[in-house]
């Protein structure tokens, strides 16, 4: 039994290896890894890392590949107090160079994307012998020590390094499992990327309760994904709204054949139209359809469950657990009354301690309240609603306008996709006005028609003044609009 009080997540995994050593922890293709083997290989990786001279506080660049070796290294680093800097190896060279220059890792593990300044070790070069005897010298660590540095995808500006402590990641897993109800009997298919907090969070949630995790490369091959759901008797998975659009378009209602099998689906990372929520409820009448809200810095702060909140699907939910507090604060950091828009602010066991660079901490907190940068309000029942990103709000003659509200109205008219940003008023009167970028798709609607019909949906100051048809709206992998690219 592991006795490292700094990480309850690690303790849980090691306890499962003692209580249920032959239980399958990981599935990758035909390969099966038991909890006993999982712990043995985590220890083997930790021993290898110590042989390289890695010590508590050192940083490693860890390529987020969907392979068991990634998981072994990831938890071995936690065991030793080595800090994981998790990256997407397919990210642009410019982004990787930026991260390397900031964190200056000692070793790069996985698909080598180093810049030659440190040693690079591919996963297949790591010795893994289940029979080998391992002797580890474990340092004294605290729950508040940094475990991971996750760099934000960033829809505007340079990515920020989010410092997550052992307590943060354990707390997030506990909050999430408490809401969704993931348990040891579950089998989860993980097709989300591990380079983002959603996918990595699902990995931690599953292993912390002693369930089985099936590694799936991605959602691209839906036939293969459905085969995994069937053959492995999968009971849950996570997805972003953009993936649901893909599944819906290519498979129609076929996924409903798993309705009696799937206990839960977690959704997050971007907004989902209410009509899609209703469709999921129709397809999965007995499945817990859980949608989270929360940035990398404050993972899964709010949760809603579609069936339980069927009369209020426009809300992003309520605090995930009793360990999470969420408030709407004004420009002075004071709490605002119900129904009044302000900045969504969060504190709790899963909220990051700081950013990696000191300069990024400027204006990041009101005391111990993390400022999400999201604009919204809370109603009298305690349900929260988002109206947009604070930095993306358009100041039209002193009126704050949410681009998301304009986009929802335009999309309701049949346009395939759209995005709104602030531009200077061409008439020089209002300061800023909305500009709409449109992707036509199959519709024959013209801009004059859109403007005319928007007059029935929006107040005059919210109707875009400048319009432009484009081929595609730039988005992140999780579906968030990259407004900065539209302004360039």
mmCIF file of N, CA, C and O in Angstrom, residues 111-208:
data_model
loop_
_atom_site.group_PDB
_atom_site.id
_atom_site.type_symbol
_atom_site.label_atom_id
_atom_site.label_comp_id
_atom_site.label_asym_id
_atom_site.label_seq_id
_atom_site.Cartn_x
_atom_site.Cartn_y
_atom_site.Cartn_z
ATOM 1 N N UNK A 111 6.977 11.023 -28.147
ATOM 2 C CA UNK A 111 7.276 11.449 -29.515
ATOM 3 C C UNK A 111 8.126 12.710 -29.443
ATOM 4 O O UNK A 111 7.629 13.798 -29.213
ATOM 5 N N UNK A 112 9.407 12.566 -29.625
ATOM 6 C CA UNK A 112 10.363 13.645 -29.338
ATOM 7 C C UNK A 112 10.103 14.898 -30.162
ATOM 8 O O UNK A 112 10.112 14.888 -31.378
ATOM 9 N N UNK A 113 9.831 15.980 -29.436
ATOM 10 C CA UNK A 113 9.661 17.284 -30.078
ATOM 11 C C UNK A 113 10.577 18.303 -29.397
ATOM 12 O O UNK A 113 10.297 19.496 -29.401
ATOM 13 N N UNK A 114 11.640 17.797 -28.801
ATOM 14 C CA UNK A 114 12.564 18.695 -28.130
ATOM 15 C C UNK A 114 13.318 19.564 -29.115
ATOM 16 O O UNK A 114 13.269 19.362 -30.329
ATOM 17 N N UNK A 115 14.024 20.522 -28.569
ATOM 18 C CA UNK A 115 14.781 21.441 -29.424
ATOM 19 C C UNK A 115 16.281 21.183 -29.331
ATOM 20 O O UNK A 115 17.087 22.008 -29.733
ATOM 21 N N UNK A 116 16.634 20.006 -28.786
ATOM 22 C CA UNK A 116 18.043 19.660 -28.647
ATOM 23 C C UNK A 116 18.664 20.136 -27.354
ATOM 24 O O UNK A 116 19.819 19.794 -27.051
ATOM 25 N N UNK A 117 17.917 20.900 -26.555
ATOM 26 C CA UNK A 117 18.465 21.427 -25.304
ATOM 27 C C UNK A 117 18.377 20.431 -24.160
ATOM 28 O O UNK A 117 18.955 20.643 -23.104
ATOM 29 N N UNK A 118 17.617 19.334 -24.340
ATOM 30 C CA UNK A 118 17.511 18.315 -23.285
ATOM 31 C C UNK A 118 17.393 16.940 -23.929
ATOM 32 O O UNK A 118 17.146 16.813 -25.128
ATOM 33 N N UNK A 119 17.555 15.929 -23.108
ATOM 34 C CA UNK A 119 17.529 14.557 -23.588
ATOM 35 C C UNK A 119 16.107 14.160 -23.989
ATOM 36 O O UNK A 119 15.132 14.494 -23.313
ATOM 37 N N UNK A 120 15.954 13.437 -25.094
ATOM 38 C CA UNK A 120 14.659 12.946 -25.553
ATOM 39 C C UNK A 120 14.647 11.427 -25.508
ATOM 40 O O UNK A 120 15.561 10.774 -26.020
ATOM 41 N N UNK A 121 13.586 10.875 -24.884
ATOM 42 C CA UNK A 121 13.494 9.424 -24.720
ATOM 43 C C UNK A 121 12.139 8.946 -25.235
ATOM 44 O O UNK A 121 11.094 9.334 -24.697
ATOM 45 N N UNK A 122 12.116 8.135 -26.297
ATOM 46 C CA UNK A 122 10.841 7.607 -26.791
ATOM 47 C C UNK A 122 10.259 6.606 -25.798
ATOM 48 O O UNK A 122 10.986 6.002 -24.996
ATOM 49 N N UNK A 123 8.949 6.419 -25.852
ATOM 50 C CA UNK A 123 8.289 5.513 -24.901
ATOM 51 C C UNK A 123 8.828 4.085 -24.987
ATOM 52 O O UNK A 123 8.954 3.390 -23.973
ATOM 53 N N UNK A 124 9.148 3.633 -26.207
ATOM 54 C CA UNK A 124 9.582 2.239 -26.344
ATOM 55 C C UNK A 124 10.998 2.002 -25.821
ATOM 56 O O UNK A 124 11.476 0.868 -25.798
ATOM 57 N N UNK A 125 11.668 3.065 -25.387
ATOM 58 C CA UNK A 125 13.006 2.909 -24.801
ATOM 59 C C UNK A 125 12.955 2.821 -23.275
ATOM 60 O O UNK A 125 13.994 2.687 -22.619
ATOM 61 N N UNK A 126 11.760 2.883 -22.699
ATOM 62 C CA UNK A 126 11.615 2.837 -21.244
ATOM 63 C C UNK A 126 11.514 1.380 -20.804
ATOM 64 O O UNK A 126 10.643 0.636 -21.273
ATOM 65 N N UNK A 127 12.416 0.902 -19.914
ATOM 66 C CA UNK A 127 12.386 -0.495 -19.474
ATOM 67 C C UNK A 127 11.177 -0.781 -18.585
ATOM 68 O O UNK A 127 10.949 -0.095 -17.589
ATOM 69 N N UNK A 128 10.396 -1.788 -18.978
ATOM 70 C CA UNK A 128 9.213 -2.175 -18.199
ATOM 71 C C UNK A 128 9.252 -3.676 -17.973
ATOM 72 O O UNK A 128 8.886 -4.471 -18.842
ATOM 73 N N UNK A 129 9.684 -4.084 -16.797
ATOM 74 C CA UNK A 129 9.786 -5.496 -16.444
ATOM 75 C C UNK A 129 8.964 -5.715 -15.185
ATOM 76 O O UNK A 129 9.347 -5.303 -14.082
ATOM 77 N N UNK A 130 7.791 -6.370 -15.356
ATOM 78 C CA UNK A 130 6.893 -6.572 -14.214
ATOM 79 C C UNK A 130 7.540 -7.401 -13.107
ATOM 80 O O UNK A 130 7.148 -7.308 -11.941
ATOM 81 N N UNK A 131 8.528 -8.215 -13.473
ATOM 82 C CA UNK A 131 9.154 -9.092 -12.480
ATOM 83 C C UNK A 131 10.335 -8.426 -11.773
ATOM 84 O O UNK A 131 10.833 -8.931 -10.773
ATOM 85 N N UNK A 132 10.783 -7.295 -12.304
ATOM 86 C CA UNK A 132 11.963 -6.642 -11.721
ATOM 87 C C UNK A 132 11.642 -6.066 -10.348
ATOM 88 O O UNK A 132 10.548 -5.554 -10.097
ATOM 89 N N UNK A 133 12.614 -6.171 -9.463
ATOM 90 C CA UNK A 133 12.447 -5.619 -8.118
ATOM 91 C C UNK A 133 12.869 -4.150 -8.143
ATOM 92 O O UNK A 133 13.939 -3.806 -8.640
ATOM 93 N N UNK A 134 12.003 -3.307 -7.621
ATOM 94 C CA UNK A 134 12.231 -1.868 -7.678
ATOM 95 C C UNK A 134 12.420 -1.314 -6.271
ATOM 96 O O UNK A 134 11.676 -1.645 -5.354
ATOM 97 N N UNK A 135 13.447 -0.505 -6.128
ATOM 98 C CA UNK A 135 13.688 0.169 -4.849
ATOM 99 C C UNK A 135 13.660 1.671 -5.099
ATOM 100 O O UNK A 135 14.519 2.209 -5.792
ATOM 101 N N UNK A 136 12.662 2.315 -4.536
ATOM 102 C CA UNK A 136 12.490 3.750 -4.758
ATOM 103 C C UNK A 136 12.769 4.538 -3.491
ATOM 104 O O UNK A 136 12.429 4.103 -2.382
ATOM 105 N N UNK A 137 13.407 5.663 -3.679
ATOM 106 C CA UNK A 137 13.580 6.605 -2.580
ATOM 107 C C UNK A 137 12.615 7.760 -2.827
ATOM 108 O O UNK A 137 12.854 8.610 -3.677
ATOM 109 N N UNK A 138 11.504 7.759 -2.100
ATOM 110 C CA UNK A 138 10.459 8.752 -2.337
ATOM 111 C C UNK A 138 10.699 9.987 -1.485
ATOM 112 O O UNK A 138 10.908 9.896 -0.281
ATOM 113 N N UNK A 139 10.651 11.153 -2.106
ATOM 114 C CA UNK A 139 10.860 12.400 -1.369
ATOM 115 C C UNK A 139 9.623 12.767 -0.549
ATOM 116 O O UNK A 139 8.527 12.238 -0.767
ATOM 117 N N UNK A 140 9.794 13.664 0.397
ATOM 118 C CA UNK A 140 8.646 14.189 1.127
ATOM 119 C C UNK A 140 7.993 15.261 0.260
ATOM 120 O O UNK A 140 8.637 16.221 -0.152
ATOM 121 N N UNK A 141 6.720 15.069 -0.004
ATOM 122 C CA UNK A 141 5.989 15.992 -0.877
ATOM 123 C C UNK A 141 4.728 16.469 -0.178
ATOM 124 O O UNK A 141 4.220 15.811 0.733
ATOM 125 N N UNK A 142 4.221 17.593 -0.626
ATOM 126 C CA UNK A 142 2.992 18.152 -0.087
ATOM 127 C C UNK A 142 1.902 18.132 -1.160
ATOM 128 O O UNK A 142 2.182 18.188 -2.365
ATOM 129 N N UNK A 143 0.660 18.076 -0.710
ATOM 130 C CA UNK A 143 -0.466 18.082 -1.646
ATOM 131 C C UNK A 143 -0.516 19.366 -2.459
ATOM 132 O O UNK A 143 -1.053 19.388 -3.568
ATOM 133 N N UNK A 144 0.063 20.421 -1.926
ATOM 134 C CA UNK A 144 0.059 21.714 -2.628
ATOM 135 C C UNK A 144 1.190 21.844 -3.644
ATOM 136 O O UNK A 144 1.246 22.838 -4.379
ATOM 137 N N UNK A 145 2.089 20.853 -3.718
ATOM 138 C CA UNK A 145 3.167 20.887 -4.708
ATOM 139 C C UNK A 145 2.589 20.743 -6.118
ATOM 140 O O UNK A 145 1.589 20.048 -6.332
ATOM 141 N N UNK A 146 3.249 21.371 -7.080
ATOM 142 C CA UNK A 146 2.781 21.305 -8.468
ATOM 143 C C UNK A 146 2.982 19.900 -9.024
ATOM 144 O O UNK A 146 4.067 19.324 -8.922
ATOM 145 N N UNK A 147 1.918 19.354 -9.607
ATOM 146 C CA UNK A 147 1.977 18.036 -10.239
ATOM 147 C C UNK A 147 2.083 18.162 -11.755
ATOM 148 O O UNK A 147 2.892 17.483 -12.390
ATOM 149 N N UNK A 148 1.247 19.024 -12.326
ATOM 150 C CA UNK A 148 1.183 19.182 -13.780
ATOM 151 C C UNK A 148 1.203 20.659 -14.156
ATOM 152 O O UNK A 148 0.685 21.498 -13.411
ATOM 153 N N UNK A 149 1.770 20.947 -15.319
ATOM 154 C CA UNK A 149 1.615 22.259 -15.946
ATOM 155 C C UNK A 149 0.939 22.008 -17.281
ATOM 156 O O UNK A 149 1.483 21.334 -18.163
ATOM 157 N N UNK A 150 -0.277 22.534 -17.414
ATOM 158 C CA UNK A 150 -1.052 22.388 -18.647
ATOM 159 C C UNK A 150 -1.124 23.748 -19.322
ATOM 160 O O UNK A 150 -1.511 24.739 -18.688
ATOM 161 N N UNK A 151 -0.758 23.819 -20.577
ATOM 162 C CA UNK A 151 -0.824 25.082 -21.295
ATOM 163 C C UNK A 151 -2.179 25.212 -21.976
ATOM 164 O O UNK A 151 -2.636 24.291 -22.655
ATOM 165 N N UNK A 152 -2.815 26.356 -21.765
ATOM 166 C CA UNK A 152 -4.132 26.601 -22.341
ATOM 167 C C UNK A 152 -4.056 26.599 -23.860
ATOM 168 O O UNK A 152 -3.024 26.943 -24.446
ATOM 169 N N UNK A 153 -5.162 26.220 -24.492
ATOM 170 C CA UNK A 153 -5.197 26.248 -25.958
ATOM 171 C C UNK A 153 -5.140 27.680 -26.436
ATOM 172 O O UNK A 153 -4.492 27.982 -27.416
ATOM 173 N N UNK A 154 -5.811 28.562 -25.733
ATOM 174 C CA UNK A 154 -5.721 29.982 -26.049
ATOM 175 C C UNK A 154 -6.476 30.373 -27.300
ATOM 176 O O UNK A 154 -6.061 30.063 -28.401
ATOM 177 N N UNK A 155 -7.641 31.010 -27.106
ATOM 178 C CA UNK A 155 -8.354 31.559 -28.262
ATOM 179 C C UNK A 155 -7.873 32.976 -28.539
ATOM 180 O O UNK A 155 -8.088 33.519 -29.610
ATOM 181 N N UNK A 156 -7.242 33.596 -27.553
ATOM 182 C CA UNK A 156 -6.631 34.922 -27.729
ATOM 183 C C UNK A 156 -5.311 34.940 -26.986
ATOM 184 O O UNK A 156 -5.196 34.382 -25.902
ATOM 185 N N UNK A 157 -4.297 35.583 -27.550
ATOM 186 C CA UNK A 157 -3.026 35.751 -26.869
ATOM 187 C C UNK A 157 -2.221 34.464 -26.773
ATOM 188 O O UNK A 157 -2.595 33.409 -27.274
ATOM 189 N N UNK A 158 -1.064 34.568 -26.104
ATOM 190 C CA UNK A 158 -0.163 33.432 -25.942
ATOM 191 C C UNK A 158 -0.736 32.446 -24.928
ATOM 192 O O UNK A 158 -1.441 32.839 -23.996
ATOM 193 N N UNK A 159 -0.468 31.141 -25.092
ATOM 194 C CA UNK A 159 -0.948 30.163 -24.115
ATOM 195 C C UNK A 159 -0.326 30.404 -22.742
ATOM 196 O O UNK A 159 0.809 30.845 -22.630
ATOM 197 N N UNK A 160 -1.115 30.129 -21.692
ATOM 198 C CA UNK A 160 -0.639 30.296 -20.325
ATOM 199 C C UNK A 160 -0.411 28.926 -19.694
ATOM 200 O O UNK A 160 -1.208 28.009 -19.886
ATOM 201 N N UNK A 161 0.681 28.802 -18.928
ATOM 202 C CA UNK A 161 0.959 27.568 -18.215
ATOM 203 C C UNK A 161 0.191 27.535 -16.911
ATOM 204 O O UNK A 161 0.420 28.363 -16.024
ATOM 205 N N UNK A 162 -0.729 26.574 -16.772
ATOM 206 C CA UNK A 162 -1.565 26.453 -15.578
ATOM 207 C C UNK A 162 -0.916 25.461 -14.628
ATOM 208 O O UNK A 162 -0.715 24.291 -14.976
ATOM 209 N N UNK A 163 -0.569 25.916 -13.422
ATOM 210 C CA UNK A 163 0.075 25.060 -12.426
ATOM 211 C C UNK A 163 -0.986 24.364 -11.588
ATOM 212 O O UNK A 163 -1.686 25.010 -10.796
ATOM 213 N N UNK A 164 -1.104 23.047 -11.744
ATOM 214 C CA UNK A 164 -2.088 22.264 -11.010
ATOM 215 C C UNK A 164 -1.386 21.419 -9.959
ATOM 216 O O UNK A 164 -0.449 20.674 -10.274
ATOM 217 N N UNK A 165 -1.818 21.528 -8.729
ATOM 218 C CA UNK A 165 -1.213 20.781 -7.641
ATOM 219 C C UNK A 165 -1.790 19.369 -7.578
ATOM 220 O O UNK A 165 -2.796 19.048 -8.223
ATOM 221 N N UNK A 166 -1.161 18.517 -6.762
ATOM 222 C CA UNK A 166 -1.697 17.176 -6.537
ATOM 223 C C UNK A 166 -3.099 17.260 -5.950
ATOM 224 O O UNK A 166 -3.988 16.477 -6.308
ATOM 225 N N UNK A 167 -3.320 18.221 -5.052
ATOM 226 C CA UNK A 167 -4.651 18.393 -4.460
ATOM 227 C C UNK A 167 -5.666 18.824 -5.509
ATOM 228 O O UNK A 167 -6.824 18.382 -5.477
ATOM 229 N N UNK A 168 -5.253 19.671 -6.452
ATOM 230 C CA UNK A 168 -6.162 20.131 -7.511
ATOM 231 C C UNK A 168 -6.676 18.971 -8.358
ATOM 232 O O UNK A 168 -7.884 18.857 -8.602
ATOM 233 N N UNK A 169 -5.762 18.128 -8.832
ATOM 234 C CA UNK A 169 -6.185 17.070 -9.745
ATOM 235 C C UNK A 169 -6.944 15.965 -9.015
ATOM 236 O O UNK A 169 -7.870 15.371 -9.563
ATOM 237 N N UNK A 170 -6.589 15.711 -7.748
ATOM 238 C CA UNK A 170 -7.351 14.753 -6.954
ATOM 239 C C UNK A 170 -8.735 15.301 -6.655
ATOM 240 O O UNK A 170 -9.744 14.582 -6.732
ATOM 241 N N UNK A 171 -8.798 16.594 -6.329
ATOM 242 C CA UNK A 171 -10.075 17.220 -6.026
ATOM 243 C C UNK A 171 -11.008 17.229 -7.217
ATOM 244 O O UNK A 171 -12.205 16.964 -7.089
ATOM 245 N N UNK A 172 -10.476 17.525 -8.401
ATOM 246 C CA UNK A 172 -11.289 17.536 -9.608
ATOM 247 C C UNK A 172 -11.870 16.157 -9.897
ATOM 248 O O UNK A 172 -13.051 16.026 -10.243
ATOM 249 N N UNK A 173 -11.051 15.118 -9.744
ATOM 250 C CA UNK A 173 -11.530 13.746 -9.974
ATOM 251 C C UNK A 173 -12.633 13.389 -8.982
ATOM 252 O O UNK A 173 -13.653 12.787 -9.347
ATOM 253 N N UNK A 174 -12.446 13.761 -7.723
ATOM 254 C CA UNK A 174 -13.439 13.466 -6.699
ATOM 255 C C UNK A 174 -14.750 14.195 -6.971
ATOM 256 O O UNK A 174 -15.836 13.608 -6.889
ATOM 257 N N UNK A 175 -14.662 15.488 -7.317
ATOM 258 C CA UNK A 175 -15.871 16.259 -7.619
ATOM 259 C C UNK A 175 -16.634 15.662 -8.797
ATOM 260 O O UNK A 175 -17.862 15.530 -8.765
ATOM 261 N N UNK A 176 -15.884 15.325 -9.850
ATOM 262 C CA UNK A 176 -16.501 14.822 -11.080
ATOM 263 C C UNK A 176 -17.150 13.463 -10.859
ATOM 264 O O UNK A 176 -18.296 13.229 -11.273
ATOM 265 N N UNK A 177 -16.425 12.564 -10.208
ATOM 266 C CA UNK A 177 -16.985 11.235 -9.942
ATOM 267 C C UNK A 177 -18.199 11.326 -9.038
ATOM 268 O O UNK A 177 -19.164 10.563 -9.187
ATOM 269 N N UNK A 178 -18.155 12.255 -8.090
ATOM 270 C CA UNK A 178 -19.287 12.420 -7.196
ATOM 271 C C UNK A 178 -20.542 12.849 -7.937
ATOM 272 O O UNK A 178 -21.653 12.424 -7.594
ATOM 273 N N UNK A 179 -20.387 13.676 -8.958
ATOM 274 C CA UNK A 179 -21.553 14.134 -9.718
ATOM 275 C C UNK A 179 -22.011 13.089 -10.734
ATOM 276 O O UNK A 179 -23.198 12.759 -10.807
ATOM 277 N N UNK A 180 -21.079 12.572 -11.516
ATOM 278 C CA UNK A 180 -21.442 11.641 -12.596
ATOM 279 C C UNK A 180 -21.782 10.263 -12.056
ATOM 280 O O UNK A 180 -22.685 9.588 -12.556
ATOM 281 N N UNK A 181 -21.037 9.836 -11.028
ATOM 282 C CA UNK A 181 -21.286 8.522 -10.453
ATOM 283 C C UNK A 181 -20.453 7.403 -11.035
ATOM 284 O O UNK A 181 -20.806 6.220 -10.899
ATOM 285 N N UNK A 182 -19.349 7.724 -11.691
ATOM 286 C CA UNK A 182 -18.445 6.692 -12.205
ATOM 287 C C UNK A 182 -17.986 5.803 -11.063
ATOM 288 O O UNK A 182 -17.599 6.291 -9.993
ATOM 289 N N UNK A 183 -18.018 4.477 -11.269
ATOM 290 C CA UNK A 183 -17.670 3.535 -10.197
ATOM 291 C C UNK A 183 -16.808 2.404 -10.748
ATOM 292 O O UNK A 183 -16.536 2.338 -11.953
ATOM 293 N N UNK A 184 -16.383 1.502 -9.862
ATOM 294 C CA UNK A 184 -15.449 0.434 -10.231
ATOM 295 C C UNK A 184 -16.009 -0.506 -11.293
ATOM 296 O O UNK A 184 -15.246 -1.155 -12.016
ATOM 297 N N UNK A 185 -17.326 -0.589 -11.415
ATOM 298 C CA UNK A 185 -17.926 -1.498 -12.392
ATOM 299 C C UNK A 185 -17.956 -0.920 -13.805
ATOM 300 O O UNK A 185 -18.312 -1.624 -14.753
ATOM 301 N N UNK A 186 -17.579 0.339 -13.947
ATOM 302 C CA UNK A 186 -17.674 0.983 -15.255
ATOM 303 C C UNK A 186 -16.507 0.624 -16.172
ATOM 304 O O UNK A 186 -15.396 0.317 -15.711
ATOM 305 N N UNK A 187 -16.785 0.695 -17.464
ATOM 306 C CA UNK A 187 -15.780 0.559 -18.519
ATOM 307 C C UNK A 187 -15.934 1.800 -19.389
ATOM 308 O O UNK A 187 -16.996 2.019 -19.977
ATOM 309 N N UNK A 188 -14.882 2.624 -19.468
ATOM 310 C CA UNK A 188 -14.986 3.870 -20.225
ATOM 311 C C UNK A 188 -14.097 3.853 -21.455
ATOM 312 O O UNK A 188 -12.926 3.462 -21.390
ATOM 313 N N UNK A 189 -14.661 4.291 -22.573
ATOM 314 C CA UNK A 189 -13.886 4.465 -23.806
ATOM 315 C C UNK A 189 -13.353 5.892 -23.840
ATOM 316 O O UNK A 189 -14.129 6.851 -23.793
ATOM 317 N N UNK A 190 -12.035 6.021 -23.891
ATOM 318 C CA UNK A 190 -11.406 7.342 -23.906
ATOM 319 C C UNK A 190 -10.891 7.641 -25.301
ATOM 320 O O UNK A 190 -9.833 7.158 -25.708
ATOM 321 N N UNK A 191 -11.643 8.467 -26.047
ATOM 322 C CA UNK A 191 -11.227 8.877 -27.392
ATOM 323 C C UNK A 191 -10.805 10.335 -27.418
ATOM 324 O O UNK A 191 -10.359 10.827 -28.455
ATOM 325 N N UNK A 192 -10.945 11.041 -26.298
ATOM 326 C CA UNK A 192 -10.533 12.436 -26.203
ATOM 327 C C UNK A 192 -9.011 12.540 -26.168
ATOM 328 O O UNK A 192 -8.334 11.627 -25.668
ATOM 329 N N UNK A 193 -8.439 13.638 -26.659
ATOM 330 C CA UNK A 193 -6.977 13.796 -26.577
ATOM 331 C C UNK A 193 -6.509 13.977 -25.134
ATOM 332 O O UNK A 193 -7.184 14.630 -24.324
ATOM 333 N N UNK A 194 -5.372 13.401 -24.807
ATOM 334 C CA UNK A 194 -4.820 13.499 -23.458
ATOM 335 C C UNK A 194 -4.030 14.784 -23.247
ATOM 336 O O UNK A 194 -3.572 15.049 -22.138
ATOM 337 N N UNK A 195 -3.894 15.581 -24.284
ATOM 338 C CA UNK A 195 -3.153 16.835 -24.150
ATOM 339 C C UNK A 195 -4.029 17.956 -23.610
ATOM 340 O O UNK A 195 -3.544 19.049 -23.356
ATOM 341 N N UNK A 196 -5.326 17.696 -23.417
ATOM 342 C CA UNK A 196 -6.245 18.688 -22.897
ATOM 343 C C UNK A 196 -6.784 18.213 -21.555
ATOM 344 O O UNK A 196 -6.833 17.012 -21.269
ATOM 345 N N UNK A 197 -7.248 19.136 -20.744
ATOM 346 C CA UNK A 197 -7.639 18.779 -19.378
ATOM 347 C C UNK A 197 -8.856 17.868 -19.344
ATOM 348 O O UNK A 197 -9.014 17.093 -18.406
ATOM 349 N N UNK A 198 -9.734 17.923 -20.346
ATOM 350 C CA UNK A 198 -10.918 17.064 -20.351
ATOM 351 C C UNK A 198 -10.513 15.595 -20.436
ATOM 352 O O UNK A 198 -10.896 14.778 -19.603
ATOM 353 N N UNK A 199 -9.729 15.240 -21.470
ATOM 354 C CA UNK A 199 -9.318 13.854 -21.639
ATOM 355 C C UNK A 199 -8.469 13.353 -20.491
ATOM 356 O O UNK A 199 -8.661 12.234 -19.989
ATOM 357 N N UNK A 200 -7.523 14.169 -20.049
ATOM 358 C CA UNK A 200 -6.662 13.773 -18.940
ATOM 359 C C UNK A 200 -7.483 13.629 -17.666
ATOM 360 O O UNK A 200 -7.232 12.735 -16.840
ATOM 361 N N UNK A 201 -8.476 14.485 -17.508
ATOM 362 C CA UNK A 201 -9.351 14.387 -16.343
ATOM 363 C C UNK A 201 -10.157 13.104 -16.346
ATOM 364 O O UNK A 201 -10.360 12.477 -15.299
ATOM 365 N N UNK A 202 -10.643 12.677 -17.525
ATOM 366 C CA UNK A 202 -11.385 11.413 -17.590
ATOM 367 C C UNK A 202 -10.475 10.239 -17.224
ATOM 368 O O UNK A 202 -10.912 9.314 -16.534
ATOM 369 N N UNK A 203 -9.243 10.251 -17.672
ATOM 370 C CA UNK A 203 -8.293 9.199 -17.310
ATOM 371 C C UNK A 203 -8.167 9.094 -15.788
ATOM 372 O O UNK A 203 -8.244 7.997 -15.204
ATOM 373 N N UNK A 204 -7.995 10.243 -15.135
ATOM 374 C CA UNK A 204 -7.824 10.237 -13.671
ATOM 375 C C UNK A 204 -9.095 9.786 -12.964
ATOM 376 O O UNK A 204 -9.033 9.053 -11.971
ATOM 377 N N UNK A 205 -10.255 10.219 -13.492
ATOM 378 C CA UNK A 205 -11.522 9.831 -12.866
ATOM 379 C C UNK A 205 -11.712 8.318 -12.877
ATOM 380 O O UNK A 205 -12.104 7.710 -11.874
ATOM 381 N N UNK A 206 -11.454 7.697 -14.017
ATOM 382 C CA UNK A 206 -11.678 6.266 -14.181
ATOM 383 C C UNK A 206 -10.743 5.449 -13.287
ATOM 384 O O UNK A 206 -11.176 4.541 -12.564
ATOM 385 N N UNK A 207 -9.453 5.774 -13.315
ATOM 386 C CA UNK A 207 -8.488 4.978 -12.552
ATOM 387 C C UNK A 207 -8.613 5.217 -11.043
ATOM 388 O O UNK A 207 -8.316 4.338 -10.247
ATOM 389 N N UNK A 208 -9.075 6.379 -10.645
ATOM 390 C CA UNK A 208 -9.192 6.667 -9.219
ATOM 391 C C UNK A 208 -10.265 5.819 -8.543
ATOM 392 O O UNK A 208 -10.192 5.574 -7.339
#
